[in-house]
Amino acid sequence: MDKIKEIINKMTLDEKAQLLTGFDDAHTVELPHYGIEKKTLIDGPHGVRLNVSQNCTAFPTLCCLAASWDTNLAEKMGEGLAKDCKKHNVDMLLAPGVNIKRTPLCGRNFEYFSEDPVVSGEMGAGYVKGLQENGVACSLKHFAVNNQEKYRTVISAEIDERTLREIYLKPFQTVVKKAKPESIMCAYNKVNSVWCSENPFLLTEVLRDEWGYDGFVVSDWGAVHDVARAIKAGLDLHMPPNRNIAEALKVGLEKGDITQEHIDKAVYNVLKFILKEKAVSEGYDRDKQHELAKEIATGSIVMLKNDDNMLPLTEEKYKRIAVIGEFAVNPLIAGQGSSEVHQAKEYTDNPLEELKKLLPNTEIEYREMFKRSEYSDNMLWPELYTPDFIDFIAKSDVTVVFAGSMSSEDSEMFDRRSIELNPNYERVIEAAVEHGSKVILVLQTGSAVSLERIKNTATSILEMWLGGEGAGSAIAEVLCGMANPSGKLPETFPISLRTDMEYPGNGSYVSYNEGLDVGYRYYDKHPQEICFPFGHGLSYTEFLYSDMSVSKTDDEYTVSFTLENIGDFDGAEVVQLYVADKASTMPKPIKELKQFKKIFLKKGEKQRVDFCLTSEDFANYNIMLHKWVVENGKFDILVGSSSQDIRLVSEIEYAEKMLYSTTKKGGDMVGDTTTCFG
């Protein structure tokens, strides 16, 4: 008998109940006579949420990290977060969130990675590895189908099982399999009318029985409605503290709603975490933490447009630069809510000041023009047509406009009003162009915005996201060519909101009527609605894709091609591999991302890039067989620089002899068109 079981056998029901809830909002219960110490659980995904005197590092938000498409960078961010956690005696970070960006209106999108389950899962796995391999536990959240803030505590996400598994559960499955998170946090909402905290299909059948998860499940704070029913379904830790939990469990036992075995299992899962040896801080350098935050922000900046090679800025090309917008001096580095990080303000880089440092011989003049909190739909600004403003613009070689979301647009508990950029920025850009200037637009947003009105007005556009404390120096280095932009969009930037999707529901339920058509899976069918596509991002250099080959060994396909940097700058390219089923008997997206890699090449350098595809990369979930299946037939393997920029295509014939089960248990039969597994 192991130590944990010995402890459980000695415990009273009241003591067990205490362990299944918190001591307070941030700590588990301690029972010293059993050698059980309390553990500290703290938000959040891009920094440890303590008071400002602790000066924790404000790393880039996950929407920013995702744009790097760099799993190594995700792992480094996890390592950096672990250092802050250990410095401040935090045992578990309540992060990351791998919920899918179903709609750009979700106020919490800045805390999530992508509209795609592969990007979300792979980046989430890297983050969790970096955190946990350095001694700090994570709580992967919000399980599951938590894709809006409006009505989040009451809404039921009504969704078919195939869409649930292929889109919304897939990133959780990837992180569980590849990184083994110590905790998973269940969501507030219902899935198909059952609360996530009381959902045995999610918490036991899928998570534990199918995926083999052996960590513990914690509720989101306030997500439990019936603690006995929740523990029976697979919940382990009820947060925040429930002072009546012992009585509730006793009533549940008397009614037969829960068994002692259910309780002991939950206690066992919690104790596995609590009894782990505490990680110790081994040297902490706040300045190095800041440099890491800057490195991540730099690798995540996306250059959406760069006509006429306006960028990079150099002192030779530009003697006078006009800079407009409060975001240039007071950058928006994160959203609002439980993820807010209270770092010392001196660690927040000022984009304008950093730009001046890098261009000391260029005259840079700044105008605020308006507060970023000011919003106007129809005001014509006389200030934009005064002789003073016209002269300010006309005497400059280029105008750099810093724009972005209003602070309240990217926030927990509230969804965004729209995806339109504040009209004030559009007026400034249009006025600058009218006065003879070319405009470089620098965006700070937590999710997609519509840029259709100014896409053809601004000459260059950069998206720097909510980039954390080092974003100011990161954007200055990219603007000046000291760093080459290498980010790609992890979400589609549409022209306008799609009208076919049910959102936000009626307050009781929301139907996921679009099925699999989420993000680029929808826009591939409606390319006329795209402003900037999923996976898009430009560089100061140019990459050539060539010499593609596909070979088969046993049950795997190896895809190989040559990537060459044929431009004038060193740089990194995110190569994306998509699969298209050409002859499916079930409805499928036009293509789906399966793998990606970020490759750095010096100018003139080339490299052979390989991907390995298995049957899982060709599979879809069959709701009648309750299995993942692959249909024999022809598939296209597509390699490209974005979802709309495919450079190489190769066709394969998938033909395997397989065995599948008509039910979940037994009933084996031989088939000749379908491979089943899982």
XYZ file of C-alpha atoms in Angstrom:
678
model
C 0.000 0.000 0.000
C 1.431 3.379 -0.990
C 1.830 6.336 1.340
C -1.200 8.213 0.002
C -3.542 5.268 0.569
C -2.197 4.861 4.085
C -3.029 8.491 4.835
C -6.514 8.195 3.324
C -7.279 5.113 5.392
C -6.551 7.083 8.577
C -8.681 10.081 7.645
C -12.164 10.939 8.816
C -14.776 11.997 6.281
C -14.508 15.599 7.507
C -10.753 15.588 6.882
C -11.219 14.162 3.401
C -13.834 16.795 2.668
C -11.439 19.554 3.733
C -8.893 18.373 1.148
C -11.501 18.506 -1.604
C -11.907 22.268 -1.312
C -9.624 25.234 -0.663
C -8.400 26.836 2.531
C -8.939 30.176 0.803
C -9.101 31.426 -2.777
C -5.421 30.698 -3.419
C -4.458 27.788 -1.164
C -5.278 24.178 -0.500
C -5.907 22.977 3.052
C -3.063 21.856 5.278
C -3.342 18.949 7.740
C -0.018 18.983 9.626
C -0.635 15.754 11.556
C -0.600 13.917 8.218
C 2.379 15.876 6.899
C 0.089 17.680 4.441
C 1.193 21.260 3.737
C -0.844 23.851 1.904
C -0.106 24.610 -1.746
C -0.443 27.958 -3.500
C -2.500 28.236 -6.709
C -2.263 31.557 -8.576
C -3.315 33.046 -11.913
C -2.342 33.533 -14.659
C -1.324 32.617 -18.186
C 1.210 35.368 -18.924
C 2.504 36.217 -15.470
C 2.100 35.534 -11.770
C -0.763 37.633 -10.437
C 0.539 39.110 -7.207
C 0.619 42.700 -5.990
C 2.851 45.260 -7.671
C 5.436 45.141 -4.872
C 6.286 41.589 -5.989
C 7.129 42.920 -9.476
C 6.373 39.717 -11.385
C 7.251 39.550 -15.069
C 4.516 40.552 -17.517
C 5.135 38.121 -20.364
C 3.322 38.396 -23.698
C -0.279 37.219 -23.667
C -1.054 33.842 -25.222
C -2.574 35.418 -28.335
C 0.858 36.976 -28.862
C 2.851 33.852 -28.025
C 0.695 31.851 -30.446
C 1.657 34.178 -33.284
C 5.258 33.038 -32.928
C 4.209 29.509 -33.996
C 7.333 28.503 -32.086
C 6.932 25.623 -29.618
C 10.478 26.182 -28.345
C 9.578 29.766 -27.496
C 6.433 28.519 -25.740
C 8.604 26.210 -23.673
C 10.963 29.077 -22.809
C 8.008 31.154 -21.661
C 6.923 28.279 -19.430
C 10.440 28.177 -17.980
C 10.363 31.914 -17.344
C 6.977 31.695 -15.634
C 8.300 28.868 -13.467
C 11.125 31.133 -12.269
C 8.658 33.780 -11.156
C 6.485 31.133 -9.491
C 9.372 29.667 -7.529
C 10.618 33.126 -6.591
C 7.240 33.864 -4.986
C 6.482 30.370 -3.601
C 3.708 29.574 -6.088
C 3.151 25.840 -6.576
C 0.628 25.895 -9.410
C -0.041 28.407 -12.166
C -3.678 28.430 -13.272
C -2.834 28.300 -16.956
C -2.695 27.938 -19.918
C -6.056 28.277 -21.656
C -6.353 26.292 -24.868
C -9.934 27.134 -25.741
C -10.624 27.654 -29.430
C -11.269 31.148 -30.775
C -14.690 30.359 -32.206
C -15.523 34.031 -32.657
C -13.253 37.093 -32.517
C -15.814 38.661 -30.183
C -14.812 36.519 -27.197
C -13.392 38.965 -24.683
C -10.921 36.431 -23.375
C -9.374 35.552 -26.736
C -6.197 37.319 -25.674
C -5.706 34.489 -23.144
C -6.110 31.772 -25.777
C -3.854 30.590 -28.582
C -5.726 30.062 -31.810
C -8.791 29.236 -33.861
C -7.050 25.968 -34.765
C -6.705 22.919 -32.473
C -3.231 21.959 -33.748
C -1.697 25.362 -33.027
C -3.497 25.554 -29.668
C -2.446 22.048 -28.653
C 1.187 22.193 -29.751
C 1.822 25.658 -28.303
C -0.006 24.690 -25.110
C 2.080 21.528 -24.779
C 5.319 23.497 -25.131
C 4.182 25.990 -22.496
C 3.213 23.229 -20.032
C 6.472 21.337 -20.563
C 8.529 24.443 -19.828
C 6.554 25.159 -16.675
C 6.346 21.654 -15.209
C 9.844 20.481 -16.093
C 11.009 23.359 -13.919
C 9.069 22.252 -10.878
C 5.816 24.239 -11.142
C 2.461 22.599 -11.843
C -0.050 23.938 -14.334
C -3.823 23.862 -14.536
C -4.907 23.466 -18.153
C -8.158 25.339 -18.758
C -11.118 25.786 -19.410
C -12.398 22.241 -20.030
C -14.410 22.480 -22.253
C -16.182 24.481 -24.980
C -15.798 27.763 -23.091
C -15.633 30.101 -26.084
C -17.468 33.221 -24.933
C -17.601 35.380 -21.834
C -21.197 36.524 -22.264
C -23.456 34.128 -20.350
C -20.428 31.963 -19.532
C -21.763 30.873 -16.131
C -25.194 29.823 -17.412
C -24.899 28.961 -21.097
C -25.061 25.459 -22.560
C -22.880 24.867 -25.625
C -25.000 22.590 -27.811
C -22.565 20.758 -30.082
C -22.331 17.523 -32.049
C -19.780 14.957 -30.915
C -17.639 15.065 -34.043
C -17.152 18.836 -33.832
C -16.586 18.556 -30.085
C -13.788 16.035 -30.529
C -12.124 17.331 -33.695
C -12.096 21.028 -32.796
C -12.778 21.792 -29.142
C -11.360 18.785 -27.254
C -8.383 18.229 -29.550
C -6.045 20.852 -28.036
C -6.705 19.487 -24.538
C -5.999 15.971 -25.782
C -2.703 17.084 -27.333
C -1.507 18.751 -24.132
C -2.583 15.793 -21.982
C -0.746 13.325 -24.216
C 2.419 15.360 -24.800
C 2.890 17.343 -21.582
C 0.869 15.603 -18.836
C -0.514 18.653 -16.999
C -0.843 18.067 -13.267
C -4.256 19.686 -13.196
C -7.130 20.447 -15.523
C -9.667 23.148 -14.731
C -13.266 22.535 -15.717
C -15.239 25.377 -17.267
C -18.273 27.298 -15.972
C -20.599 26.436 -18.815
C -22.660 23.399 -19.712
C -21.932 21.119 -22.660
C -25.076 19.650 -24.156
C -27.053 20.716 -21.089
C -24.701 19.175 -18.471
C -22.468 21.405 -16.326
C -18.791 20.843 -17.116
C -18.139 20.384 -13.387
C -20.673 17.540 -13.274
C -20.040 16.045 -16.696
C -18.957 12.378 -16.474
C -18.540 12.166 -20.245
C -15.896 14.906 -20.179
C -14.266 14.355 -16.779
C -14.171 10.575 -16.702
C -15.049 8.865 -19.984
C -12.954 11.106 -22.251
C -10.338 12.574 -19.928
C -9.429 9.564 -17.818
C -10.704 6.445 -19.600
C -9.795 7.435 -23.169
C -6.856 9.784 -22.700
C -5.406 8.086 -19.621
C -5.196 11.302 -17.603
C -3.969 10.757 -14.020
C -3.777 14.286 -12.609
C -6.527 16.088 -10.706
C -9.467 18.174 -11.896
C -10.152 21.509 -10.224
C -13.249 23.604 -10.774
C -13.108 27.098 -12.121
C -13.787 29.412 -9.205
C -17.533 29.117 -8.599
C -18.294 26.531 -11.295
C -19.631 23.799 -8.975
C -23.412 23.521 -8.487
C -23.677 20.142 -6.727
C -20.427 19.001 -5.125
C -21.480 15.370 -4.626
C -22.573 15.045 -8.225
C -19.377 16.812 -9.381
C -17.037 14.483 -7.460
C -18.904 11.445 -8.742
C -18.501 12.780 -12.298
C -14.728 13.181 -11.882
C -14.076 16.537 -10.203
C -11.454 16.454 -7.435
C -11.001 19.961 -6.009
C -13.862 22.424 -5.444
C -12.760 26.070 -5.594
C -13.172 28.547 -4.012
C -13.646 27.128 -0.486
C -16.957 25.413 0.225
C -17.455 25.443 3.991
C -20.427 23.099 3.691
C -18.684 20.426 1.657
C -18.534 17.826 4.444
C -22.253 18.072 5.075
C -22.984 17.919 1.337
C -20.906 14.748 0.979
C -22.607 13.145 3.971
C -26.014 13.841 2.444
C -24.785 12.475 -0.874
C -23.599 9.281 0.799
C -26.902 8.840 2.609
C -28.886 9.282 -0.597
C -26.605 7.002 -2.562
C -25.650 9.845 -4.946
C -21.959 9.259 -4.242
C -19.836 6.477 -2.745
C -16.876 6.457 -0.392
C -14.838 5.170 -3.326
C -15.600 8.324 -5.321
C -14.482 10.495 -2.407
C -11.302 8.510 -1.759
C -10.377 8.633 -5.430
C -10.708 12.421 -5.495
C -8.661 12.755 -2.288
C -5.994 10.494 -3.790
C -5.759 12.659 -6.920
C -5.433 15.870 -4.889
C -2.847 14.395 -2.534
C -0.635 13.288 -5.429
C -0.172 16.988 -6.150
C -0.025 18.263 -2.573
C 2.567 15.726 -1.391
C 5.030 16.493 -4.199
C 8.225 18.123 -3.043
C 8.149 21.888 -3.351
C 10.358 23.420 -6.047
C 13.053 25.765 -4.795
C 14.105 28.987 -6.496
C 17.680 28.736 -7.736
C 18.784 32.248 -8.565
C 16.445 34.835 -10.004
C 17.418 37.666 -12.331
C 14.583 40.129 -12.997
C 16.432 41.789 -15.871
C 16.909 38.445 -17.631
C 13.204 37.782 -17.203
C 12.522 41.068 -18.968
C 14.830 40.120 -21.832
C 12.974 36.831 -22.236
C 9.651 38.674 -22.358
C 11.104 40.901 -25.075
C 12.460 37.893 -27.025
C 9.033 36.262 -27.063
C 7.320 39.488 -28.104
C 9.833 39.987 -30.921
C 9.273 36.508 -32.318
C 5.514 37.023 -32.301
C 5.172 40.299 -34.221
C 3.317 39.777 -37.500
C 3.977 41.951 -40.526
C 0.672 41.946 -42.368
C 1.681 44.282 -45.171
C 4.804 46.059 -46.396
C 4.220 47.686 -49.756
C 7.139 49.395 -51.481
C 9.481 47.969 -48.814
C 8.551 50.847 -46.524
C 10.048 48.908 -43.673
C 12.509 48.673 -42.123
C 13.028 52.254 -40.985
C 16.604 53.469 -41.413
C 18.293 56.773 -40.811
C 19.371 56.839 -44.467
C 15.790 56.633 -45.748
C 13.944 58.604 -43.094
C 15.217 61.887 -41.679
C 11.934 62.908 -40.047
C 9.261 60.574 -38.667
C 5.844 61.542 -37.316
C 4.515 59.263 -34.569
C 0.845 59.391 -33.578
C -1.192 57.621 -30.915
C -1.157 57.133 -27.145
C -0.207 53.472 -27.634
C 3.268 54.713 -28.626
C 3.923 55.955 -25.089
C 1.426 53.936 -23.053
C 1.287 50.531 -24.730
C -1.531 48.070 -24.154
C 0.437 45.047 -22.988
C -2.346 42.798 -21.634
C -6.083 42.453 -21.199
C -8.198 42.728 -18.068
C -9.469 40.202 -15.561
C -7.907 37.400 -13.534
C -4.843 37.302 -15.794
C -3.678 40.848 -15.030
C -0.033 41.080 -13.941
C 1.081 43.931 -11.703
C 4.685 44.474 -12.666
C 6.707 47.542 -11.741
C 6.076 50.210 -14.384
C 9.764 50.835 -15.002
C 9.900 47.420 -16.644
C 7.341 48.387 -19.297
C 9.214 49.498 -22.402
C 8.047 52.679 -24.109
C 7.848 52.153 -27.915
C 8.496 55.802 -28.737
C 11.549 56.071 -26.495
C 12.936 52.770 -27.792
C 12.475 53.981 -31.368
C 14.369 57.171 -30.603
C 17.239 55.154 -29.137
C 17.581 53.131 -32.320
C 17.314 56.137 -34.646
C 19.323 58.835 -32.823
C 19.986 60.848 -35.973
C 16.377 60.858 -37.155
C 14.061 63.593 -35.928
C 11.023 61.890 -34.377
C 8.066 64.056 -33.372
C 5.121 62.696 -31.382
C 1.472 63.757 -31.206
C -1.089 61.992 -29.044
C -4.125 63.403 -30.930
C -6.644 61.633 -28.657
C -6.879 59.304 -25.695
C -7.157 55.633 -26.573
C -10.313 55.452 -24.458
C -12.019 58.049 -26.675
C -14.417 56.566 -29.217
C -16.416 58.427 -31.834
C -18.497 57.143 -34.711
C -19.188 60.321 -36.613
C -17.016 63.181 -35.400
C -15.121 65.083 -38.093
C -11.969 66.375 -36.545
C -11.039 69.935 -37.438
C -7.680 69.231 -35.728
C -6.739 66.928 -38.605
C -6.977 69.787 -41.093
C -5.321 72.640 -39.231
C -2.168 74.191 -40.730
C -0.233 72.909 -37.729
C -1.234 69.266 -38.253
C -0.827 69.472 -42.019
C 2.689 70.861 -41.521
C 3.450 68.159 -38.910
C 2.591 65.474 -41.456
C 3.952 67.148 -44.584
C 7.433 67.768 -43.211
C 7.801 64.107 -42.176
C 9.085 61.371 -44.458
C 6.670 58.813 -42.998
C 3.935 58.638 -40.350
C 3.810 55.812 -37.822
C 0.386 55.397 -36.219
C 0.110 53.283 -33.060
C -3.448 51.969 -32.716
C -5.249 49.181 -30.961
C -8.072 47.923 -28.818
C -9.697 49.948 -26.111
C -8.622 48.455 -22.782
C -12.130 47.185 -22.018
C -12.369 45.277 -25.314
C -10.005 42.504 -24.222
C -11.374 41.415 -20.894
C -12.608 38.519 -18.848
C -16.359 38.559 -18.103
C -17.176 40.730 -21.109
C -17.181 40.092 -24.832
C -16.138 42.656 -27.401
C -18.723 44.980 -28.910
C -17.411 44.522 -32.435
C -14.245 43.784 -34.395
C -14.092 47.266 -35.863
C -11.059 49.386 -35.082
C -11.780 52.650 -33.297
C -12.828 55.035 -36.127
C -10.555 57.720 -34.696
C -7.507 55.777 -35.900
C -8.984 55.383 -39.353
C -9.557 59.125 -39.610
C -5.991 59.912 -38.555
C -4.555 57.496 -41.120
C -6.777 58.795 -43.898
C -5.930 62.400 -43.026
C -2.200 61.657 -43.005
C -2.456 60.116 -46.463
C -4.502 63.086 -47.663
C -1.692 65.348 -46.470
C 0.848 63.444 -48.573
C 2.354 60.977 -46.115
C 2.722 57.237 -46.281
C 1.541 55.502 -43.131
C 2.894 52.591 -41.107
C 0.205 51.193 -38.826
C 1.237 49.385 -35.622
C -1.552 47.448 -33.927
C -1.941 46.348 -30.309
C -4.942 44.017 -30.101
C -5.907 40.826 -28.288
C -7.752 39.253 -31.184
C -8.663 39.826 -34.811
C -9.892 43.235 -35.930
C -11.346 44.337 -39.236
C -8.816 46.332 -41.249
C -10.717 46.477 -44.516
C -11.227 50.243 -44.456
C -7.534 51.012 -43.960
C -5.917 47.930 -45.492
C -5.363 49.802 -48.746
C -4.629 53.141 -47.061
C -1.746 52.172 -44.823
C 1.428 51.217 -46.686
C 2.700 48.867 -43.978
C 0.854 47.143 -41.138
C 2.341 45.373 -38.115
C 0.424 43.457 -35.443
C 2.274 43.386 -32.115
C -0.670 42.003 -30.081
C -0.762 42.496 -26.307
C 2.924 41.849 -26.076
C 3.858 42.149 -22.419
C 6.411 44.414 -20.757
C 9.109 44.021 -23.432
C 6.877 44.725 -26.419
C 7.963 48.361 -26.731
C 11.590 47.506 -27.447
C 10.526 44.484 -29.533
C 8.443 46.581 -31.935
C 11.173 49.235 -32.178
C 13.730 46.612 -33.213
C 11.372 45.157 -35.820
C 10.500 48.598 -37.199
C 14.191 49.414 -37.554
C 15.218 46.083 -39.072
C 17.320 44.952 -36.120
C 14.922 42.027 -35.827
C 13.168 40.388 -38.759
C 9.421 39.846 -38.245
C 8.616 36.140 -38.224
C 5.166 35.865 -36.646
C 2.143 34.429 -38.415
C -1.546 34.936 -37.718
C -2.938 32.178 -35.468
C -6.414 33.427 -36.356
C -8.110 34.803 -39.454
C -8.567 38.559 -39.726
C -11.940 38.794 -41.518
C -13.416 41.725 -43.391
C -16.439 41.616 -41.107
C -18.150 39.288 -38.676
C -19.710 36.232 -40.278
C -23.493 36.121 -40.069
C -24.123 32.363 -40.171
C -22.817 31.578 -36.679
C -25.125 31.539 -33.673
C -23.615 33.771 -31.002
C -24.006 34.545 -28.131
C -27.161 32.435 -27.797
C -30.308 33.230 -25.866
C -28.836 33.135 -22.378
C -29.747 29.485 -21.891
C -27.997 27.787 -24.785
C -25.951 28.533 -27.889
C -25.959 26.195 -30.870
C -22.628 25.469 -32.519
C -24.517 25.258 -35.780
C -21.445 25.932 -37.908
C -20.006 22.539 -36.981
C -16.424 22.126 -38.176
C -16.460 25.428 -40.076
C -14.473 27.365 -37.479
C -11.824 29.898 -38.473
C -10.000 29.158 -41.717
C -12.092 26.005 -42.200
C -14.959 28.401 -42.920
C -12.953 31.060 -44.741
C -11.416 28.529 -47.139
C -14.963 28.200 -48.472
C -15.528 31.970 -48.391
C -12.168 33.551 -49.310
C -13.878 36.780 -50.355
C -14.532 37.447 -46.644
C -10.838 37.363 -45.663
C -8.863 40.504 -44.910
C -5.700 38.630 -43.808
C -5.720 34.817 -43.746
C -4.835 32.328 -41.046
C -1.099 31.614 -41.084
C -0.222 34.860 -42.900
C 2.860 36.873 -42.004
C 5.525 38.617 -44.080
C 9.286 38.904 -43.612
C 12.034 41.283 -44.682
C 13.499 38.347 -46.549
C 12.023 35.825 -48.997
C 11.760 32.048 -48.787
C 11.692 29.557 -51.641
C 9.941 26.184 -51.259
C 11.034 23.406 -53.634
C 11.733 19.702 -54.267
C 8.846 18.143 -52.384
C 8.725 14.377 -51.923
C 6.471 12.002 -49.993
C 7.611 8.512 -49.044
C 5.863 5.747 -47.083
C 7.430 3.506 -44.456
C 5.241 1.079 -42.529
C 2.328 3.190 -41.255
C 3.974 6.588 -41.702
C 4.389 9.076 -44.503
C 7.486 11.260 -44.583
C 6.995 14.616 -46.285
C 10.224 16.351 -47.267
C 11.024 19.582 -49.118
C 13.732 22.227 -49.386
C 13.348 25.653 -47.819
C 15.778 28.352 -48.957
C 16.290 31.937 -47.804
C 16.744 33.804 -51.101
C 16.426 37.325 -49.674
C 18.817 39.844 -48.143
C 18.103 39.263 -44.451
C 18.512 36.398 -42.016
C 15.071 35.258 -40.975
C 12.657 32.582 -39.824
C 9.781 31.031 -41.741
C 6.818 29.113 -40.326
C 6.164 26.235 -42.711
C 2.645 24.855 -42.507
C 1.473 21.401 -43.600
C -2.185 20.886 -44.471
C -4.041 17.730 -45.516
C -7.006 17.678 -47.918
C -9.207 14.602 -48.323
C -10.162 14.468 -52.010
C -12.735 11.661 -51.903
C -14.337 11.527 -48.481
C -17.781 10.068 -47.890
C -18.278 12.382 -44.915
C -18.311 16.193 -45.009
C -14.889 17.700 -44.353
C -13.161 21.073 -44.478
C -11.320 21.869 -47.709
C -8.056 21.330 -45.858
C -6.827 21.129 -42.283
C -3.566 22.098 -40.640
C -1.785 19.025 -39.300
C 1.763 20.134 -38.470
C 4.029 23.186 -38.546
C 7.646 24.131 -37.893
C 9.515 27.393 -37.495
C 12.805 27.312 -39.385
C 15.556 29.935 -39.043
C 17.843 30.421 -42.042
C 20.667 32.849 -42.680
C 20.454 34.647 -45.995
C 21.478 32.298 -48.783
C 21.067 29.231 -46.551
C 18.786 26.326 -47.384
C 17.588 23.343 -45.392
C 15.735 20.121 -45.946
C 12.533 20.098 -43.865
C 10.778 16.869 -42.886
C 7.344 16.069 -41.477
C 6.133 12.637 -40.394
C 2.427 11.901 -40.888
C 0.628 8.998 -39.218
C -2.905 7.666 -39.560
C -4.052 10.182 -36.950
C -3.261 13.020 -39.364
C -5.760 11.617 -41.860
C -8.482 10.678 -39.374
C -11.895 12.048 -38.531
C -14.286 11.070 -35.778
C -17.184 8.786 -36.753
C -20.103 9.329 -34.369
C -21.749 5.998 -35.209
C -18.633 3.891 -34.673
C -17.475 6.068 -31.764
C -14.016 5.864 -33.316
C -11.465 7.908 -35.176
C -11.453 6.592 -38.745
C -9.411 7.011 -41.929
C -11.099 6.366 -45.239
C -9.007 4.871 -47.995
C -8.553 7.146 -50.964
C -6.618 10.090 -52.299
C -5.292 12.885 -50.098
C -3.413 16.041 -51.034
C -0.458 17.031 -48.869
C -0.113 20.806 -49.029
C 2.844 22.815 -47.748
C 2.708 26.571 -47.585
C 3.416 29.899 -45.969
C -0.225 30.470 -44.975
C -3.621 28.870 -45.411
C -4.036 30.908 -48.594
C -0.430 30.686 -49.807
C 0.218 27.041 -50.645
C 3.611 26.548 -52.301
C 3.850 22.756 -52.778
C 1.277 19.986 -53.314
C 1.680 16.218 -53.509
C -1.029 13.576 -53.812
C -0.933 10.267 -51.949
C -3.115 7.181 -52.088
C -4.041 5.971 -48.612
C -4.810 2.255 -48.777
C -4.560 0.083 -45.704
C -6.054 -3.202 -44.544
C -7.697 -2.559 -41.221
C -9.715 -3.871 -38.365
C -12.446 -1.866 -36.748
C -15.081 -2.198 -34.062
C -18.758 -1.513 -34.718
C -19.291 -0.760 -31.038
C -17.158 0.436 -28.185
C -16.817 -3.148 -26.936
C -16.182 -6.174 -29.151
C -17.957 -6.928 -32.404
C -14.812 -6.880 -34.499
C -15.167 -7.134 -38.247
C -12.852 -6.690 -41.206
C -13.358 -3.624 -43.380
C -11.827 -2.560 -46.669
C -12.510 1.170 -46.751
C -11.896 2.450 -43.260
C -9.135 2.419 -40.659
C -10.343 2.821 -37.076
C -8.438 3.491 -33.897
C -8.676 5.205 -30.554
